[in-house]
mmCIF file of N, CA and C in Angstrom:
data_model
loop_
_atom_site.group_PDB
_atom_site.id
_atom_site.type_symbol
_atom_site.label_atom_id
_atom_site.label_comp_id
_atom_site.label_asym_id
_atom_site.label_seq_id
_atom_site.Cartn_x
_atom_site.Cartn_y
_atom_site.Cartn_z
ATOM 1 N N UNK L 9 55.288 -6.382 12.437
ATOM 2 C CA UNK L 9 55.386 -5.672 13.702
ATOM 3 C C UNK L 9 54.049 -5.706 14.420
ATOM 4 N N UNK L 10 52.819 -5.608 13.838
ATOM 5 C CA UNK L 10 51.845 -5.714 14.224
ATOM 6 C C UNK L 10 51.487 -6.911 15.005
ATOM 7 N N UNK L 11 51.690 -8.153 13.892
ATOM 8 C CA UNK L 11 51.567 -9.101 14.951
ATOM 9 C C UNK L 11 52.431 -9.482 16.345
ATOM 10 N N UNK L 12 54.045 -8.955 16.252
ATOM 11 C CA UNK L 12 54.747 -9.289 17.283
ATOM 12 C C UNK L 12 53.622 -7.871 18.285
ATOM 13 N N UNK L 13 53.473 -6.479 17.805
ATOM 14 C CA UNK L 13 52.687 -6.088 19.316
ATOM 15 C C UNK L 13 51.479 -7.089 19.515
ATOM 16 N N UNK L 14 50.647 -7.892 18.953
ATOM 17 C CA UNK L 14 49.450 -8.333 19.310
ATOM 18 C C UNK L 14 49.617 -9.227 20.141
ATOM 19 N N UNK L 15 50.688 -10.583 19.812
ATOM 20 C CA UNK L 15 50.705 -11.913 19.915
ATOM 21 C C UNK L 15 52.030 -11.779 21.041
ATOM 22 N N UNK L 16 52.758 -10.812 20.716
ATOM 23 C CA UNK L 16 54.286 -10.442 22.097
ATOM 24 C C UNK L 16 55.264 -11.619 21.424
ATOM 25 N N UNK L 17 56.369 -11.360 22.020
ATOM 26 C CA UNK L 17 57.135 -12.516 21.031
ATOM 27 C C UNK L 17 58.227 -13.449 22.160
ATOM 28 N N UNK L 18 58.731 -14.439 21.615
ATOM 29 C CA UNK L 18 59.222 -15.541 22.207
ATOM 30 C C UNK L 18 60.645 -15.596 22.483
ATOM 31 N N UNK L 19 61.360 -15.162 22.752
ATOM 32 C CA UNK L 19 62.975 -15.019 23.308
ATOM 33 C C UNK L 19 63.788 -15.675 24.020
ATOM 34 N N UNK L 20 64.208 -16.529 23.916
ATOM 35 C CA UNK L 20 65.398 -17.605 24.899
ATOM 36 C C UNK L 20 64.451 -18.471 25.323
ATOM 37 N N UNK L 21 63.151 -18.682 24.777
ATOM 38 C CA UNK L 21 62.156 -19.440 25.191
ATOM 39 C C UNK L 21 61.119 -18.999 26.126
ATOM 40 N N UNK L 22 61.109 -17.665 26.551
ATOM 41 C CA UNK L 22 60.362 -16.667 27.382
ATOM 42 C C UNK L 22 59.800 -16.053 26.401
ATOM 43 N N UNK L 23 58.479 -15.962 26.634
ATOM 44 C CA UNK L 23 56.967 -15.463 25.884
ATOM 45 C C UNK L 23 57.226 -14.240 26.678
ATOM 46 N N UNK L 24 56.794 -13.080 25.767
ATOM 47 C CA UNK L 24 56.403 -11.826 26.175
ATOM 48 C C UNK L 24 55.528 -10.782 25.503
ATOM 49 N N UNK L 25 54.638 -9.741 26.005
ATOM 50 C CA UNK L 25 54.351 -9.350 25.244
ATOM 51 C C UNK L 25 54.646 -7.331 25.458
ATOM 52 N N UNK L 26 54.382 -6.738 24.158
ATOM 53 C CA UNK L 26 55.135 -5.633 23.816
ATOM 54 C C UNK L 26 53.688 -4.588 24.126
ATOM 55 N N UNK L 27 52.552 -5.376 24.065
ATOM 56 C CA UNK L 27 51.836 -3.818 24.230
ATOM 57 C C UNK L 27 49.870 -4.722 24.709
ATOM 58 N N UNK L 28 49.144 -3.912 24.797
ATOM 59 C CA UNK L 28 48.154 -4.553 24.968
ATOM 60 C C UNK L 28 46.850 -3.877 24.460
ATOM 61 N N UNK L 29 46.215 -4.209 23.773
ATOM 62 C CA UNK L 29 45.001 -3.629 23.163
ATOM 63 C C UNK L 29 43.831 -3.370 23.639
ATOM 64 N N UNK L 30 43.332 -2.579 23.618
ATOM 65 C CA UNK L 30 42.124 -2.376 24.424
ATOM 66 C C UNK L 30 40.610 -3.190 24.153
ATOM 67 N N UNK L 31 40.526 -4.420 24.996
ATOM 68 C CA UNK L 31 39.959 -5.203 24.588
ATOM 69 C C UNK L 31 38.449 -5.224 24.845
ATOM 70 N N UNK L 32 37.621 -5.908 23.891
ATOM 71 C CA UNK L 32 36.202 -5.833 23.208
ATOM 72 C C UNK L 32 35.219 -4.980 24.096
ATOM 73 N N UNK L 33 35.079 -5.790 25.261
ATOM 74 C CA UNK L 33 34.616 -5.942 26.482
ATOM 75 C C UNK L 33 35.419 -5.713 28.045
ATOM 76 N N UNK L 34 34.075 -5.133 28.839
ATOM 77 C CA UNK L 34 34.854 -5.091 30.438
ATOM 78 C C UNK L 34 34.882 -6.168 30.854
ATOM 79 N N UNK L 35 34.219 -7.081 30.565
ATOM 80 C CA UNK L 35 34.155 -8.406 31.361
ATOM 81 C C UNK L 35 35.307 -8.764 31.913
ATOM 82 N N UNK L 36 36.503 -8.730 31.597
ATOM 83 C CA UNK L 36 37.760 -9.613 32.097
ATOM 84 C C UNK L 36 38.476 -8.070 32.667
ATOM 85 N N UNK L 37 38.806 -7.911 33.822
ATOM 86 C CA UNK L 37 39.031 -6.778 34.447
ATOM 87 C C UNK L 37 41.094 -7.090 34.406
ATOM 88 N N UNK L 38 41.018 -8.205 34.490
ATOM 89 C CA UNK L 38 42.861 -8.241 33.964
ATOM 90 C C UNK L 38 43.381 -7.683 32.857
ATOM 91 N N UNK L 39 42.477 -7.797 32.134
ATOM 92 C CA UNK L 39 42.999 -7.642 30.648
ATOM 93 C C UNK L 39 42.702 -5.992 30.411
ATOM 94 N N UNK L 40 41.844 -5.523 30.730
ATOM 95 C CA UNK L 40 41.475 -3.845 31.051
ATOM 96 C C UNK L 40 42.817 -3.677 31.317
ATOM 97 N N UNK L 41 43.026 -4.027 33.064
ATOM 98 C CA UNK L 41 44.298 -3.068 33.561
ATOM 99 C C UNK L 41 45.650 -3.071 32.677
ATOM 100 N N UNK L 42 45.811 -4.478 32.199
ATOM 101 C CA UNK L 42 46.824 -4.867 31.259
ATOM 102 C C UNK L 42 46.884 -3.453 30.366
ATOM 103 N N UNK L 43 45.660 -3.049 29.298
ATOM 104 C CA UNK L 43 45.353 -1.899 28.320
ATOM 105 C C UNK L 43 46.012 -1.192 29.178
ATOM 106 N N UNK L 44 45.356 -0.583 29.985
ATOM 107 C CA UNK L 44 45.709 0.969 31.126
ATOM 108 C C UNK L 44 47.043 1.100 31.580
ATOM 109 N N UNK L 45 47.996 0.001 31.220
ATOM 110 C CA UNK L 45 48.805 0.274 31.605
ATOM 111 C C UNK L 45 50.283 0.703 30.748
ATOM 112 N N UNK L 46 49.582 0.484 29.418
ATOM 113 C CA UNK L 46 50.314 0.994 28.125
ATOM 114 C C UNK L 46 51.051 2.183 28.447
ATOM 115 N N UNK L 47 52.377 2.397 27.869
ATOM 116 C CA UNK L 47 52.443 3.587 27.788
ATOM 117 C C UNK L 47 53.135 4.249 26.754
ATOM 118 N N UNK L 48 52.268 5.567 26.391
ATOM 119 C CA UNK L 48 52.437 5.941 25.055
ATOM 120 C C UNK L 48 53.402 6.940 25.051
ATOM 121 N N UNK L 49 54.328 7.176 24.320
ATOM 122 C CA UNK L 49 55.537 8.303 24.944
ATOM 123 C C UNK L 49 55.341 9.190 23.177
ATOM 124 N N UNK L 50 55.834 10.337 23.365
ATOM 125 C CA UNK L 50 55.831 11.262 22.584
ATOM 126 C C UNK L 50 57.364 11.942 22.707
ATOM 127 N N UNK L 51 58.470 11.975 22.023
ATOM 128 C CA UNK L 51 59.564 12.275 21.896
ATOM 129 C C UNK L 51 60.209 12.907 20.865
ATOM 130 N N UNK L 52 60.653 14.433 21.087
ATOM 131 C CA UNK L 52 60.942 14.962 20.226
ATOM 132 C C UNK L 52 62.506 15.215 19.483
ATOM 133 N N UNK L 53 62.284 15.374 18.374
ATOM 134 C CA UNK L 53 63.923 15.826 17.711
ATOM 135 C C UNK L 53 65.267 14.565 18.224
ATOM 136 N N UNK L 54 64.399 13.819 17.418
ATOM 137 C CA UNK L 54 65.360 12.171 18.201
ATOM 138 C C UNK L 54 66.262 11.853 17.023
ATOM 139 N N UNK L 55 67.462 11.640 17.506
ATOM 140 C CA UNK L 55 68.387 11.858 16.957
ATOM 141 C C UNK L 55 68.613 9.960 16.554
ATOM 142 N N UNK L 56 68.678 9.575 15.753
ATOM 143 C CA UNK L 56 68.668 8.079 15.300
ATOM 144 C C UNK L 56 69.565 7.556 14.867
ATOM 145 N N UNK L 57 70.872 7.799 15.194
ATOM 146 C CA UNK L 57 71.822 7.171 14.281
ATOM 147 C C UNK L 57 73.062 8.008 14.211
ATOM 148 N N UNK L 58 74.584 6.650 15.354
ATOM 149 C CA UNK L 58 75.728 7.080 15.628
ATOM 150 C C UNK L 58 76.446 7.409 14.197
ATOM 151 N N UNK L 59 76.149 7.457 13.112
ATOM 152 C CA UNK L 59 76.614 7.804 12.379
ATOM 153 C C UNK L 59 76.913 9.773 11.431
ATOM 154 N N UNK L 60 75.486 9.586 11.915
ATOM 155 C CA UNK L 60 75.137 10.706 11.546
ATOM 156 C C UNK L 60 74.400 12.168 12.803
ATOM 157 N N UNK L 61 74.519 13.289 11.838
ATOM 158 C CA UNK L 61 73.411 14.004 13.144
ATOM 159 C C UNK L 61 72.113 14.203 12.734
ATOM 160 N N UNK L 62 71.358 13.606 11.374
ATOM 161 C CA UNK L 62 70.402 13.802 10.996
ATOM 162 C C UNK L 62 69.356 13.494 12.369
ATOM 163 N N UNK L 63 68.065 13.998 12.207
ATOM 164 C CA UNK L 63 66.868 13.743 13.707
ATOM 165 C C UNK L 63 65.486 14.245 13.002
ATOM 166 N N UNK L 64 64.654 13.438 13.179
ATOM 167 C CA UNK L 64 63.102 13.603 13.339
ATOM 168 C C UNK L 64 62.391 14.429 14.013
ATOM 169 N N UNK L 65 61.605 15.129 13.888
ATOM 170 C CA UNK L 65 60.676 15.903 14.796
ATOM 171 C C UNK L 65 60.169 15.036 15.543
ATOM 172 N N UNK L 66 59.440 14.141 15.339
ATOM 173 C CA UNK L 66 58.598 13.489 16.164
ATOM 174 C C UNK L 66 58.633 11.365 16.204
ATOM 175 N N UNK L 67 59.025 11.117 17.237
ATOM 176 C CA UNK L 67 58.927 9.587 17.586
ATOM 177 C C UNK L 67 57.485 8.807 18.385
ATOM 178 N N UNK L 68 56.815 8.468 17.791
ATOM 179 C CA UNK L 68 55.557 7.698 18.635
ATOM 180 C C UNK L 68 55.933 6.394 19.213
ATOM 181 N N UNK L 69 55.965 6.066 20.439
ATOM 182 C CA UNK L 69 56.764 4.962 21.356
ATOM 183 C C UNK L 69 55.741 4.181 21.908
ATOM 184 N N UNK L 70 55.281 3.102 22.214
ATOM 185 C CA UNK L 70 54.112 2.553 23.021
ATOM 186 C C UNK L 70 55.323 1.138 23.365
ATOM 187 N N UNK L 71 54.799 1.465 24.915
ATOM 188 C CA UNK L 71 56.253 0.884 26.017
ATOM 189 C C UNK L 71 57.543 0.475 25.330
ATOM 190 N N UNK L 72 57.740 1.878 25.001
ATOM 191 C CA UNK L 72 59.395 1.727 24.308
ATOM 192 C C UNK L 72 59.510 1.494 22.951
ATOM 193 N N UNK L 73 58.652 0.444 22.487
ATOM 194 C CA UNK L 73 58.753 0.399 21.230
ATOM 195 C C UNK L 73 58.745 1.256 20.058
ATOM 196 N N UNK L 74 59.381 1.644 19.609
ATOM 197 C CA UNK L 74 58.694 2.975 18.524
ATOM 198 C C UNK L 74 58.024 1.888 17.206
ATOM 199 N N UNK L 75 57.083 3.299 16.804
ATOM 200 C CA UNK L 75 56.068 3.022 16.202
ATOM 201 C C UNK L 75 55.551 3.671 15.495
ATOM 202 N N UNK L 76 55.811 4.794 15.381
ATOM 203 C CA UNK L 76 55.806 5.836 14.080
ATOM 204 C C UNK L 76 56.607 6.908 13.999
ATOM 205 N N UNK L 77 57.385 7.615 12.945
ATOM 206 C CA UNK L 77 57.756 8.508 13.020
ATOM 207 C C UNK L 77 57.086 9.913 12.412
ATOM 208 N N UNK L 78 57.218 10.953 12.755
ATOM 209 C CA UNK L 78 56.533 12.007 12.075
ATOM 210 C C UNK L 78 57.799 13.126 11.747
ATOM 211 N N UNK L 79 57.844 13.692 10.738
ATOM 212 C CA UNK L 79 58.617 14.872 9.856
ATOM 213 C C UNK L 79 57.573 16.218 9.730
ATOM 214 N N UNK L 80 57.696 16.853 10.878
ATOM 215 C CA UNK L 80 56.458 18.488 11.023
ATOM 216 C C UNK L 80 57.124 19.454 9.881
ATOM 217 N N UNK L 81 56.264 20.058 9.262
ATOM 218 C CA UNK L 81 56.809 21.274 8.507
ATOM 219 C C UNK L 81 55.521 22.658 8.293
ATOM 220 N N UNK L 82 55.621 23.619 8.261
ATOM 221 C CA UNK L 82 55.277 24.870 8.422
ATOM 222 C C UNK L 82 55.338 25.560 7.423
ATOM 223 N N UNK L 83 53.995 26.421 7.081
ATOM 224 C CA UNK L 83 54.744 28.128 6.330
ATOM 225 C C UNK L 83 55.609 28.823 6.795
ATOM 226 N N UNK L 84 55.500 28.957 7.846
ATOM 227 C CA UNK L 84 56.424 30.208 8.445
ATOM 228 C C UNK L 84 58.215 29.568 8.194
ATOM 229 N N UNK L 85 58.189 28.488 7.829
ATOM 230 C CA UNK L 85 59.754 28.170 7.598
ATOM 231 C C UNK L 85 59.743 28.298 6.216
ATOM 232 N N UNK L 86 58.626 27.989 5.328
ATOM 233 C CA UNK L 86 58.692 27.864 3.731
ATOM 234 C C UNK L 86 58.774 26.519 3.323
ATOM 235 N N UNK L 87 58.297 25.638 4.094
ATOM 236 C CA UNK L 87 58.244 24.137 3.725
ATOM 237 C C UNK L 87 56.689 23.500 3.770
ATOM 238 N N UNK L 88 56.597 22.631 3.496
ATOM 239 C CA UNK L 88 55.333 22.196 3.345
ATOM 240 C C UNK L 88 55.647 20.651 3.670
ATOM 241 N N UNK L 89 54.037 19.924 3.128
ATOM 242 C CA UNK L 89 54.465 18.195 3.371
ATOM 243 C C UNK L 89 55.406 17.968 2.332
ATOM 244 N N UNK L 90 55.376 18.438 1.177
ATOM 245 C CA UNK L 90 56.500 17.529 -0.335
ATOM 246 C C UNK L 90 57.909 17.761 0.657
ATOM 247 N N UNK L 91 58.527 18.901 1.745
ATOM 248 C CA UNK L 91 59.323 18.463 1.872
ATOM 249 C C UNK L 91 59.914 17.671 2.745
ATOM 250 N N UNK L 92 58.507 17.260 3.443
ATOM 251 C CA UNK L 92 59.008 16.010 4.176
ATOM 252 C C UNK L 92 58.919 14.979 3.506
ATOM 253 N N UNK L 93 58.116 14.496 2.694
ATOM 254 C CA UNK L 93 58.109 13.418 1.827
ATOM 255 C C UNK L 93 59.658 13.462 1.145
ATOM 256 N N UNK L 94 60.176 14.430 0.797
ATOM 257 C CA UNK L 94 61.320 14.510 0.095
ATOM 258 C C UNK L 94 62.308 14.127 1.317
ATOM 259 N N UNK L 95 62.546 14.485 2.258
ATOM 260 C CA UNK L 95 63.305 14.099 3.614
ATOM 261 C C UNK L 95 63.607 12.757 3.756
ATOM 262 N N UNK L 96 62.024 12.013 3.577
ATOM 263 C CA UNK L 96 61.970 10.319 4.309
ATOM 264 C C UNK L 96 62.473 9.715 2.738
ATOM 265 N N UNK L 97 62.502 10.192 1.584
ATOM 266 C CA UNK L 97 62.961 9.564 0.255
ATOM 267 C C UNK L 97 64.230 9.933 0.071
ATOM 268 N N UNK L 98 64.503 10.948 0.267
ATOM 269 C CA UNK L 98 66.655 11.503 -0.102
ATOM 270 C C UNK L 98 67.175 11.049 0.934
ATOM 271 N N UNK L 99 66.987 12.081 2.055
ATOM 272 C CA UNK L 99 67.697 12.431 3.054
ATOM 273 C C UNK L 99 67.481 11.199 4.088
ATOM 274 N N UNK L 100 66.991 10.477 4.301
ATOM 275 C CA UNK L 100 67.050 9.262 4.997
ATOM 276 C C UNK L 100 67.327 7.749 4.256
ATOM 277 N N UNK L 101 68.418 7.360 5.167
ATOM 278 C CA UNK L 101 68.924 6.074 4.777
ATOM 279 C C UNK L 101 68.158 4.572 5.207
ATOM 280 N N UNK L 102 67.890 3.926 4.519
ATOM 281 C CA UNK L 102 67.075 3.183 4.868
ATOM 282 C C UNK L 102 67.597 1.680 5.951
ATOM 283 N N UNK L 103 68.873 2.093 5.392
ATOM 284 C CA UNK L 103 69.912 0.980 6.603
ATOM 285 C C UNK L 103 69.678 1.423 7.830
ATOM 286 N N UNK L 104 69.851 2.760 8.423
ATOM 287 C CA UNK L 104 69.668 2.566 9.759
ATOM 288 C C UNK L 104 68.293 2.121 10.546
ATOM 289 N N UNK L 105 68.561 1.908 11.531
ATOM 290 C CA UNK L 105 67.520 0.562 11.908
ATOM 291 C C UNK L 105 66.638 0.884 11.989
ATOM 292 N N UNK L 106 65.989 2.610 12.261
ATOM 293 C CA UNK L 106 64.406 2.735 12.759
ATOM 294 C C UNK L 106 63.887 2.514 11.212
ATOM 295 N N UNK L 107 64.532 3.089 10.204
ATOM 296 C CA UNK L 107 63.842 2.712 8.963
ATOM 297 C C UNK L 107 63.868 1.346 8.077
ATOM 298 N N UNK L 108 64.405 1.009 8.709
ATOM 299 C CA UNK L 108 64.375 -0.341 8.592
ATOM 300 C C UNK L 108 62.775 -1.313 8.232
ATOM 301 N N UNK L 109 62.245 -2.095 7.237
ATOM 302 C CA UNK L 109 61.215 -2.943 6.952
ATOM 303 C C UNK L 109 61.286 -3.480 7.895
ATOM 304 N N UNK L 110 60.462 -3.474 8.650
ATOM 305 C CA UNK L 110 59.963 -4.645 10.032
ATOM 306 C C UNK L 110 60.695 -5.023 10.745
ATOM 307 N N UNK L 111 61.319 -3.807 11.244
ATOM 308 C CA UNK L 111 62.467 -3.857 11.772
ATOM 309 C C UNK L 111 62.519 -2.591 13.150
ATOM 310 N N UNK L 112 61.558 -1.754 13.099
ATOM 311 C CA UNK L 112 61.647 -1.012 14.176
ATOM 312 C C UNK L 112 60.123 0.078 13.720
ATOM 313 N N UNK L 113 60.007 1.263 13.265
ATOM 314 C CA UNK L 113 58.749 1.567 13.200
ATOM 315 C C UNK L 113 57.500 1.258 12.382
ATOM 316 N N UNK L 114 56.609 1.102 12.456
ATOM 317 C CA UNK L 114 55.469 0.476 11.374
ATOM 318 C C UNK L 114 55.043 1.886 10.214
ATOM 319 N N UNK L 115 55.169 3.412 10.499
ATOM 320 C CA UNK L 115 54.687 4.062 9.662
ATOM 321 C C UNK L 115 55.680 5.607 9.386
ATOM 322 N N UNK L 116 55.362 6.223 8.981
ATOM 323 C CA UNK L 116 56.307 6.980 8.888
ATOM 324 C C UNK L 116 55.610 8.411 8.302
ATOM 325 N N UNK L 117 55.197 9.594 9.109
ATOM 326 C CA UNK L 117 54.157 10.131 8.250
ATOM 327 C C UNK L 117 54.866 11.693 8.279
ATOM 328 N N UNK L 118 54.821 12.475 7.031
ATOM 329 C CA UNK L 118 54.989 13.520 6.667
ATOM 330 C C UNK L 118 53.889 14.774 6.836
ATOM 331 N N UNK L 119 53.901 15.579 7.545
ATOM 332 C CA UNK L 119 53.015 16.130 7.802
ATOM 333 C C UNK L 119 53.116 18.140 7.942
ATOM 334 N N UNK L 120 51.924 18.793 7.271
ATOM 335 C CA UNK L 120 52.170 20.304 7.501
ATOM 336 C C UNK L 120 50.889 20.465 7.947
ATOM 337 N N UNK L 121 50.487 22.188 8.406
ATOM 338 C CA UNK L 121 48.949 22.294 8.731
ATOM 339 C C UNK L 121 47.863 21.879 8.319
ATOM 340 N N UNK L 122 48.235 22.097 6.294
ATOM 341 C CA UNK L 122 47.368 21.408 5.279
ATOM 342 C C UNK L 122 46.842 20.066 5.177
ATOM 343 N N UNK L 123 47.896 19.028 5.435
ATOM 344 C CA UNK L 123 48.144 17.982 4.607
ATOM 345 C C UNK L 123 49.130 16.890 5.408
ATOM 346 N N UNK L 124 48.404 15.385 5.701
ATOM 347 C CA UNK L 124 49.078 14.508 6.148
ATOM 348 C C UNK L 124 49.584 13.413 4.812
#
């Protein structure tokens, strides 16, 4: 996934690319605006899959693409990170497509106040 955001990928014979990195130097002022024009979306309680009603707290998107998911958990509910780690290992199927190997997000992170 990394390389299709770096390198953009090739489709019906049309080159494209998925995102743009913020590159070394100002010198090339195209390639700046190209960066600046990323856009990073933050989306909550996304529901992933006509099968089911299971949903994520958190989706990280950079122009559409998703790209990480996050599982939030709290004291005040009585959960911690083990039970998101336990979430992305039981309770999620690995067939549907965002969890999918190189197939839709690159990371997947479990997270409480303590502990990523």
């Amino acid at each position: 996934m990394l390389d299709v955001l770096r390198y953009g990928i090739i489709d019906y014979g049309v080159g494209f690319k998925l995102a743009f990195f913020k590159p070394a130097s100002s010198l090339n002022p195209d390639t700046l605006a190209l960066y600046e024009q990323n856009i990073l979306t933050v989306t909550r309680q996304v529901h992933y899959s006509a099968n089911h009603e299971n949903s994520l707290d958190l989706l990280l998107s950079i122009n559409g693409l998703p790209v990480a998911t996050v599982e939030l958990k709290n004291q005040f509910t009585g959960q911690n990170v083990e039970k998101a780690k336990h979430q992305y290992v039981q309770d999620r199927d690995k067939r549907d497509l965002l969890f999918q190997f190189k197939r839709r997000s690159l990371v997947h992170f479990a997270v409480d106040p303590d502990e990523v």
